[in-house]
Amino acid sequence: MKVHILLGPPGSGKGTQAKQLVEKFALSHLSTGDILRDAVSKGTEIGLRAKAIMAAGKLVDDDTVNGLVFARLQDETGAVLFDGYPRTLQQAEALAAFLSAQKIEMGLVADIEVPEEFLEARVVGRRSCSNNACGAIYHLENKPPRAENVCDLCGSPLKHRADDTSEAFRSRMEAFNATFKPLQAYYRGMANYRRVDGRSKPEEVFEAVVELYQENA
Ligand code: AP5
Ligand code: MG
């Protein structure tokens, strides 16, 4: 078993890239944002606690997120792709301890770099499939669905995430800027850390990421 990591700010394209990578390389997609949004929509105990924190663009506490991830990893057997996790140095260190105890190998750490001035428009214009099992990602301008507000893949209505407002985006960037440097410094020292230019079109970013996965297979 192996885990790969996608790092990057809100709207950098982690979800967009992850959805294609899991298909191409038969990985299991583990997005902590998706797991938490699912908990919120089901009204679980964690969901009830996380709802307001997420809508405000703040981070859910490390212990809760680590707990969700480690529970999910117990059910996995093949390679896993993390999207949105780890997000703090504490999460990275807790993950390293868990992987070492479970003898799970660390794979590629791809850091998708996109300057802040690109990100707000990506986030505010995003629309996501409301069917969690599908979760396809659209954008009103960059990637509009064929029929307005309807998912091309499963026909479910699209939704605007509660944290995809300009105000919540600013708070998400603050959370990112407050935690990312030490996290990046931690992974930058590792042999499998690679930077990816995330400014170009999604398909061009995908080509670059695929090359990295092929080199690091
Ligand atoms: P999460 O769901 O992880 O959100 P995020 O990190 O803010 O990232 P996004 O999902 O907004 O962006 P993305 O990088 O996936 O971009 P996407 O591909 O969709 O987390 C949400 C919340 O959950 C957090 O704020 C926190 O509260 C909580 N949480 C989650 N994980 C946590 C953790 N580990 N610890 C604590 N709390 C946690 O693309 C965005 C848009 O841009 C789309 O419309 C897309 O079509 C478009 N797009 C994508 N790529 C391109 C491109 N190359 N060019 C142009 N447009 C593009
Ligand atoms: Mg995402």
Short mmCIF file of C-alpha atoms and ligand atoms in Angstrom, two decimals:
data_model
loop_
_atom_site.label_atom_id
_atom_site.label_comp_id
_atom_site.label_asym_id
_atom_site.label_seq_id
_atom_site.Cartn_x
_atom_site.Cartn_y
_atom_site.Cartn_z
CA MET A 1 0.00 0.00 0.00
CA LYS A 2 1.13 3.53 -0.81
CA VAL A 3 -0.20 7.06 -0.28
CA HIS A 4 0.25 10.02 -2.63
CA ILE A 5 -0.43 13.64 -1.68
CA LEU A 6 -1.74 16.65 -3.59
CA LEU A 7 -0.89 19.95 -1.91
CA GLY A 8 -2.14 23.37 -3.00
CA PRO A 9 -4.24 26.38 -2.02
CA PRO A 10 -8.05 26.57 -2.30
CA GLY A 11 -9.01 26.44 -5.96
CA SER A 12 -5.58 25.28 -7.16
CA GLY A 13 -7.18 22.27 -8.89
CA LYS A 14 -6.55 19.45 -6.41
CA GLY A 15 -10.03 17.97 -6.88
CA THR A 16 -9.97 18.43 -10.67
CA GLN A 17 -6.62 16.68 -11.00
CA ALA A 18 -7.42 14.01 -8.41
CA LYS A 19 -10.55 12.89 -10.26
CA GLN A 20 -8.54 12.19 -13.42
CA LEU A 21 -5.50 10.73 -11.63
CA VAL A 22 -7.55 8.16 -9.72
CA GLU A 23 -9.02 6.94 -13.03
CA LYS A 24 -5.71 6.78 -14.85
CA PHE A 25 -3.67 5.15 -12.10
CA ALA A 26 -6.43 3.19 -10.29
CA LEU A 27 -5.97 5.08 -7.03
CA SER A 28 -8.48 5.56 -4.25
CA HIS A 29 -9.39 9.26 -3.83
CA LEU A 30 -9.37 10.51 -0.25
CA SER A 31 -10.52 14.15 -0.06
CA THR A 32 -10.96 15.34 3.52
CA GLY A 33 -13.12 18.20 2.22
CA ASP A 34 -15.47 15.67 0.54
CA ILE A 35 -15.55 13.45 3.65
CA LEU A 36 -16.37 16.44 5.86
CA ARG A 37 -19.03 17.79 3.45
CA ASP A 38 -20.61 14.33 3.43
CA ALA A 39 -20.63 14.35 7.25
CA VAL A 40 -22.26 17.80 7.21
CA SER A 41 -24.96 16.72 4.76
CA LYS A 42 -25.70 13.57 6.78
CA GLY A 43 -25.79 15.57 10.03
CA THR A 44 -23.37 13.25 11.85
CA GLU A 45 -21.80 14.40 15.13
CA ILE A 46 -18.61 15.48 13.32
CA GLY A 47 -20.68 17.09 10.57
CA LEU A 48 -22.66 19.14 13.07
CA ARG A 49 -19.41 20.41 14.63
CA ALA A 50 -17.70 21.04 11.28
CA LYS A 51 -20.56 22.81 9.47
CA ALA A 52 -20.04 26.37 10.73
CA ILE A 53 -16.24 26.04 10.76
CA MET A 54 -16.20 25.03 7.09
CA ALA A 55 -18.74 27.62 5.99
CA ALA A 56 -16.55 30.27 7.64
CA GLY A 57 -13.48 28.97 5.79
CA LYS A 58 -11.63 27.91 8.93
CA LEU A 59 -9.86 24.60 9.48
CA VAL A 60 -11.43 21.69 11.31
CA ASP A 61 -9.25 20.58 14.23
CA ASP A 62 -6.33 18.26 13.53
CA ASP A 63 -7.45 15.38 15.79
CA THR A 64 -10.86 15.15 14.11
CA VAL A 65 -9.39 15.16 10.61
CA ASN A 66 -6.58 12.73 11.46
CA GLY A 67 -9.16 10.40 13.03
CA LEU A 68 -11.31 10.44 9.86
CA VAL A 69 -8.32 9.77 7.64
CA PHE A 70 -6.84 6.95 9.70
CA ALA A 71 -10.23 5.24 9.94
CA ARG A 72 -10.55 5.41 6.13
CA LEU A 73 -7.03 4.08 5.60
CA GLN A 74 -7.85 0.95 7.62
CA ASP A 75 -10.31 0.00 4.86
CA GLU A 76 -7.89 0.64 1.99
CA THR A 77 -5.66 -1.94 0.36
CA GLY A 78 -4.27 -0.28 -2.79
CA ALA A 79 -2.72 3.12 -3.47
CA VAL A 80 -4.50 6.18 -2.06
CA LEU A 81 -4.45 9.79 -3.29
CA PHE A 82 -4.92 12.49 -0.62
CA ASP A 83 -6.54 15.75 -1.70
CA GLY A 84 -6.66 18.47 0.96
CA TYR A 85 -4.77 16.43 3.55
CA PRO A 86 -2.38 16.94 5.30
CA ARG A 87 -2.97 20.65 5.71
CA THR A 88 -0.98 21.44 8.84
CA LEU A 89 2.42 20.35 10.08
CA GLN A 90 0.68 18.50 12.92
CA GLN A 91 -1.37 16.50 10.37
CA ALA A 92 1.77 15.72 8.34
CA GLU A 93 3.62 14.47 11.41
CA ALA A 94 0.65 12.43 12.63
CA LEU A 95 0.32 10.89 9.15
CA ALA A 96 4.04 10.03 9.02
CA ALA A 97 3.77 8.27 12.40
CA PHE A 98 0.66 6.36 11.26
CA LEU A 99 2.26 5.29 7.97
CA SER A 100 5.41 4.16 9.69
CA ALA A 101 3.46 2.15 12.30
CA GLN A 102 1.33 0.53 9.57
CA LYS A 103 4.33 0.04 7.23
CA ILE A 104 2.61 2.05 4.47
CA GLU A 105 4.87 3.65 1.87
CA MET A 106 4.82 7.39 1.07
CA GLY A 107 4.50 8.06 -2.66
CA LEU A 108 4.55 11.32 -4.64
CA VAL A 109 3.92 14.69 -2.98
CA ALA A 110 2.77 16.99 -5.80
CA ASP A 111 2.53 20.66 -4.79
CA ILE A 112 0.21 22.53 -7.20
CA GLU A 113 1.33 26.14 -7.25
CA VAL A 114 -1.13 28.85 -8.34
CA PRO A 115 -0.71 32.52 -7.44
CA GLU A 116 -3.41 33.94 -5.19
CA GLU A 117 -4.77 36.34 -7.84
CA PHE A 118 -6.04 33.38 -9.93
CA LEU A 119 -7.83 31.64 -7.12
CA GLU A 120 -10.84 33.68 -6.04
CA ALA A 121 -12.45 33.62 -9.51
CA ARG A 122 -11.91 29.86 -9.72
CA VAL A 123 -13.56 29.28 -6.35
CA VAL A 124 -16.46 31.71 -6.67
CA GLY A 125 -17.30 30.41 -10.19
CA ARG A 126 -17.10 26.75 -9.22
CA ARG A 127 -20.19 24.56 -9.31
CA SER A 128 -20.08 21.00 -7.94
CA CYS A 129 -22.30 18.01 -8.53
CA SER A 130 -24.70 17.64 -5.61
CA ASN A 131 -24.51 13.84 -5.84
CA ASN A 132 -21.61 13.06 -3.50
CA ALA A 133 -20.89 9.76 -5.22
CA CYS A 134 -20.20 11.71 -8.43
CA GLY A 135 -18.83 15.03 -7.17
CA ALA A 136 -17.91 16.30 -10.66
CA ILE A 137 -16.37 19.79 -10.64
CA TYR A 138 -17.42 22.57 -13.04
CA HIS A 139 -16.78 26.26 -13.50
CA LEU A 140 -19.25 28.78 -14.88
CA GLU A 141 -16.67 30.09 -17.37
CA ASN A 142 -13.75 27.63 -17.58
CA LYS A 143 -15.75 24.40 -17.55
CA PRO A 144 -19.49 24.99 -17.88
CA PRO A 145 -21.82 21.98 -17.84
CA ARG A 146 -23.59 21.19 -21.14
CA ALA A 147 -27.01 22.00 -19.63
CA GLU A 148 -27.23 24.83 -17.11
CA ASN A 149 -26.96 23.59 -13.53
CA VAL A 150 -27.08 19.90 -14.47
CA CYS A 151 -24.17 17.48 -14.08
CA ASP A 152 -22.96 16.13 -17.45
CA LEU A 153 -21.99 12.82 -15.87
CA CYS A 154 -24.93 11.86 -13.66
CA GLY A 155 -27.71 14.38 -14.37
CA SER A 156 -27.91 15.61 -10.75
CA PRO A 157 -28.36 19.31 -10.02
CA LEU A 158 -25.18 21.33 -9.44
CA LYS A 159 -24.58 23.19 -6.20
CA HIS A 160 -22.53 26.16 -5.09
CA ARG A 161 -20.45 25.15 -2.08
CA ALA A 162 -21.28 27.07 1.11
CA ASP A 163 -17.62 28.18 1.35
CA ASP A 164 -17.35 29.33 -2.27
CA THR A 165 -18.19 32.96 -1.50
CA SER A 166 -15.63 35.79 -1.71
CA GLU A 167 -15.80 36.24 2.06
CA ALA A 168 -15.21 32.57 2.93
CA PHE A 169 -12.51 32.41 0.26
CA ARG A 170 -10.56 35.19 2.02
CA SER A 171 -10.76 33.31 5.27
CA ARG A 172 -9.69 30.05 3.55
CA MET A 173 -6.66 31.84 2.10
CA GLU A 174 -5.82 33.17 5.57
CA ALA A 175 -5.98 29.63 6.96
CA PHE A 176 -3.84 28.40 4.07
CA ASN A 177 -1.23 31.15 4.49
CA ALA A 178 -1.09 30.56 8.24
CA THR A 179 -0.35 26.83 7.93
CA PHE A 180 1.23 26.13 4.55
CA LYS A 181 4.86 27.30 4.86
CA PRO A 182 5.90 24.85 7.61
CA LEU A 183 3.95 22.06 5.86
CA GLN A 184 5.68 22.77 2.55
CA ALA A 185 9.09 22.98 4.25
CA TYR A 186 8.42 19.57 5.82
CA TYR A 187 7.67 17.88 2.48
CA ARG A 188 10.20 19.84 0.45
CA GLY A 189 12.97 17.93 2.20
CA MET A 190 11.62 14.61 0.93
CA ALA A 191 12.89 12.83 -2.18
CA ASN A 192 9.39 12.43 -3.69
CA TYR A 193 8.36 16.11 -3.40
CA ARG A 194 7.63 17.85 -6.75
CA ARG A 195 6.25 21.29 -7.63
CA VAL A 196 3.66 21.63 -10.37
CA ASP A 197 2.72 24.84 -12.19
CA GLY A 198 -1.06 24.95 -11.78
CA ARG A 199 -1.71 28.15 -13.74
CA SER A 200 -2.30 26.62 -17.16
CA LYS A 201 -5.36 24.76 -18.46
CA PRO A 202 -6.52 21.72 -16.44
CA GLU A 203 -5.51 19.31 -19.22
CA GLU A 204 -1.99 20.81 -19.37
CA VAL A 205 -1.61 20.57 -15.60
CA PHE A 206 -2.81 16.96 -15.87
CA GLU A 207 -0.13 16.11 -18.43
CA ALA A 208 2.56 17.51 -16.13
CA VAL A 209 1.24 15.60 -13.12
CA VAL A 210 0.92 12.35 -15.09
CA GLU A 211 4.57 12.64 -16.07
CA LEU A 212 5.52 12.97 -12.41
CA TYR A 213 3.48 9.90 -11.46
CA GLN A 214 5.06 7.90 -14.26
CA GLU A 215 8.56 8.93 -13.13
CA ASN A 216 7.75 8.04 -9.53
CA ALA A 217 5.80 4.81 -10.12
P1 AP5 B 1 -11.42 21.38 0.61
O1 AP5 B 1 -12.64 20.78 0.05
O2 AP5 B 1 -10.18 20.57 0.65
O3 AP5 B 1 -11.19 22.77 -0.09
P2 AP5 B 1 -9.88 23.57 -0.52
O4 AP5 B 1 -8.56 23.04 -0.10
O5 AP5 B 1 -10.18 24.96 -0.14
O6 AP5 B 1 -9.78 23.32 -2.02
P3 AP5 B 1 -10.92 23.42 -3.06
O7 AP5 B 1 -11.73 22.17 -3.05
O8 AP5 B 1 -11.66 24.72 -2.91
O9 AP5 B 1 -10.08 23.58 -4.39
P4 AP5 B 1 -9.37 22.49 -5.28
O10 AP5 B 1 -7.91 22.67 -5.17
O11 AP5 B 1 -9.91 21.12 -5.05
O12 AP5 B 1 -9.81 23.03 -6.71
P5 AP5 B 1 -10.86 22.43 -7.79
O13 AP5 B 1 -10.23 21.32 -8.54
O14 AP5 B 1 -12.20 22.20 -7.20
O15 AP5 B 1 -11.71 21.83 2.12
C1 AP5 B 1 -12.88 22.53 2.44
C2 AP5 B 1 -12.93 22.82 3.93
O16 AP5 B 1 -12.96 21.57 4.66
C3 AP5 B 1 -11.72 23.56 4.51
O17 AP5 B 1 -11.84 24.96 4.38
C4 AP5 B 1 -11.76 23.11 5.98
O18 AP5 B 1 -12.77 23.77 6.68
C5 AP5 B 1 -12.17 21.65 5.85
N1 AP5 B 1 -11.00 20.75 5.68
C6 AP5 B 1 -10.75 19.95 4.61
N2 AP5 B 1 -9.60 19.28 4.78
C7 AP5 B 1 -9.12 19.67 5.98
C8 AP5 B 1 -7.95 19.34 6.70
N3 AP5 B 1 -7.03 18.48 6.21
N4 AP5 B 1 -7.74 19.94 7.91
C9 AP5 B 1 -8.65 20.81 8.42
N5 AP5 B 1 -9.77 21.18 7.78
C10 AP5 B 1 -10.01 20.60 6.57
O19 AP5 B 1 -10.93 23.69 -8.78
C11 AP5 B 1 -11.52 24.90 -8.36
C12 AP5 B 1 -12.26 25.56 -9.55
O20 AP5 B 1 -11.28 25.94 -10.52
C13 AP5 B 1 -13.24 24.63 -10.28
O21 AP5 B 1 -14.32 25.38 -10.71
C14 AP5 B 1 -12.44 24.10 -11.48
O22 AP5 B 1 -13.26 23.81 -12.57
C15 AP5 B 1 -11.49 25.26 -11.76
N6 AP5 B 1 -10.16 24.85 -12.21
C16 AP5 B 1 -9.45 23.76 -11.76
N7 AP5 B 1 -8.25 23.71 -12.37
C17 AP5 B 1 -8.21 24.79 -13.21
C18 AP5 B 1 -7.22 25.29 -14.10
N8 AP5 B 1 -6.04 24.65 -14.27
N9 AP5 B 1 -7.50 26.42 -14.79
C19 AP5 B 1 -8.68 27.06 -14.63
N10 AP5 B 1 -9.67 26.63 -13.80
C20 AP5 B 1 -9.43 25.51 -13.09
MG MG B 2 -11.29 20.30 -3.72
#
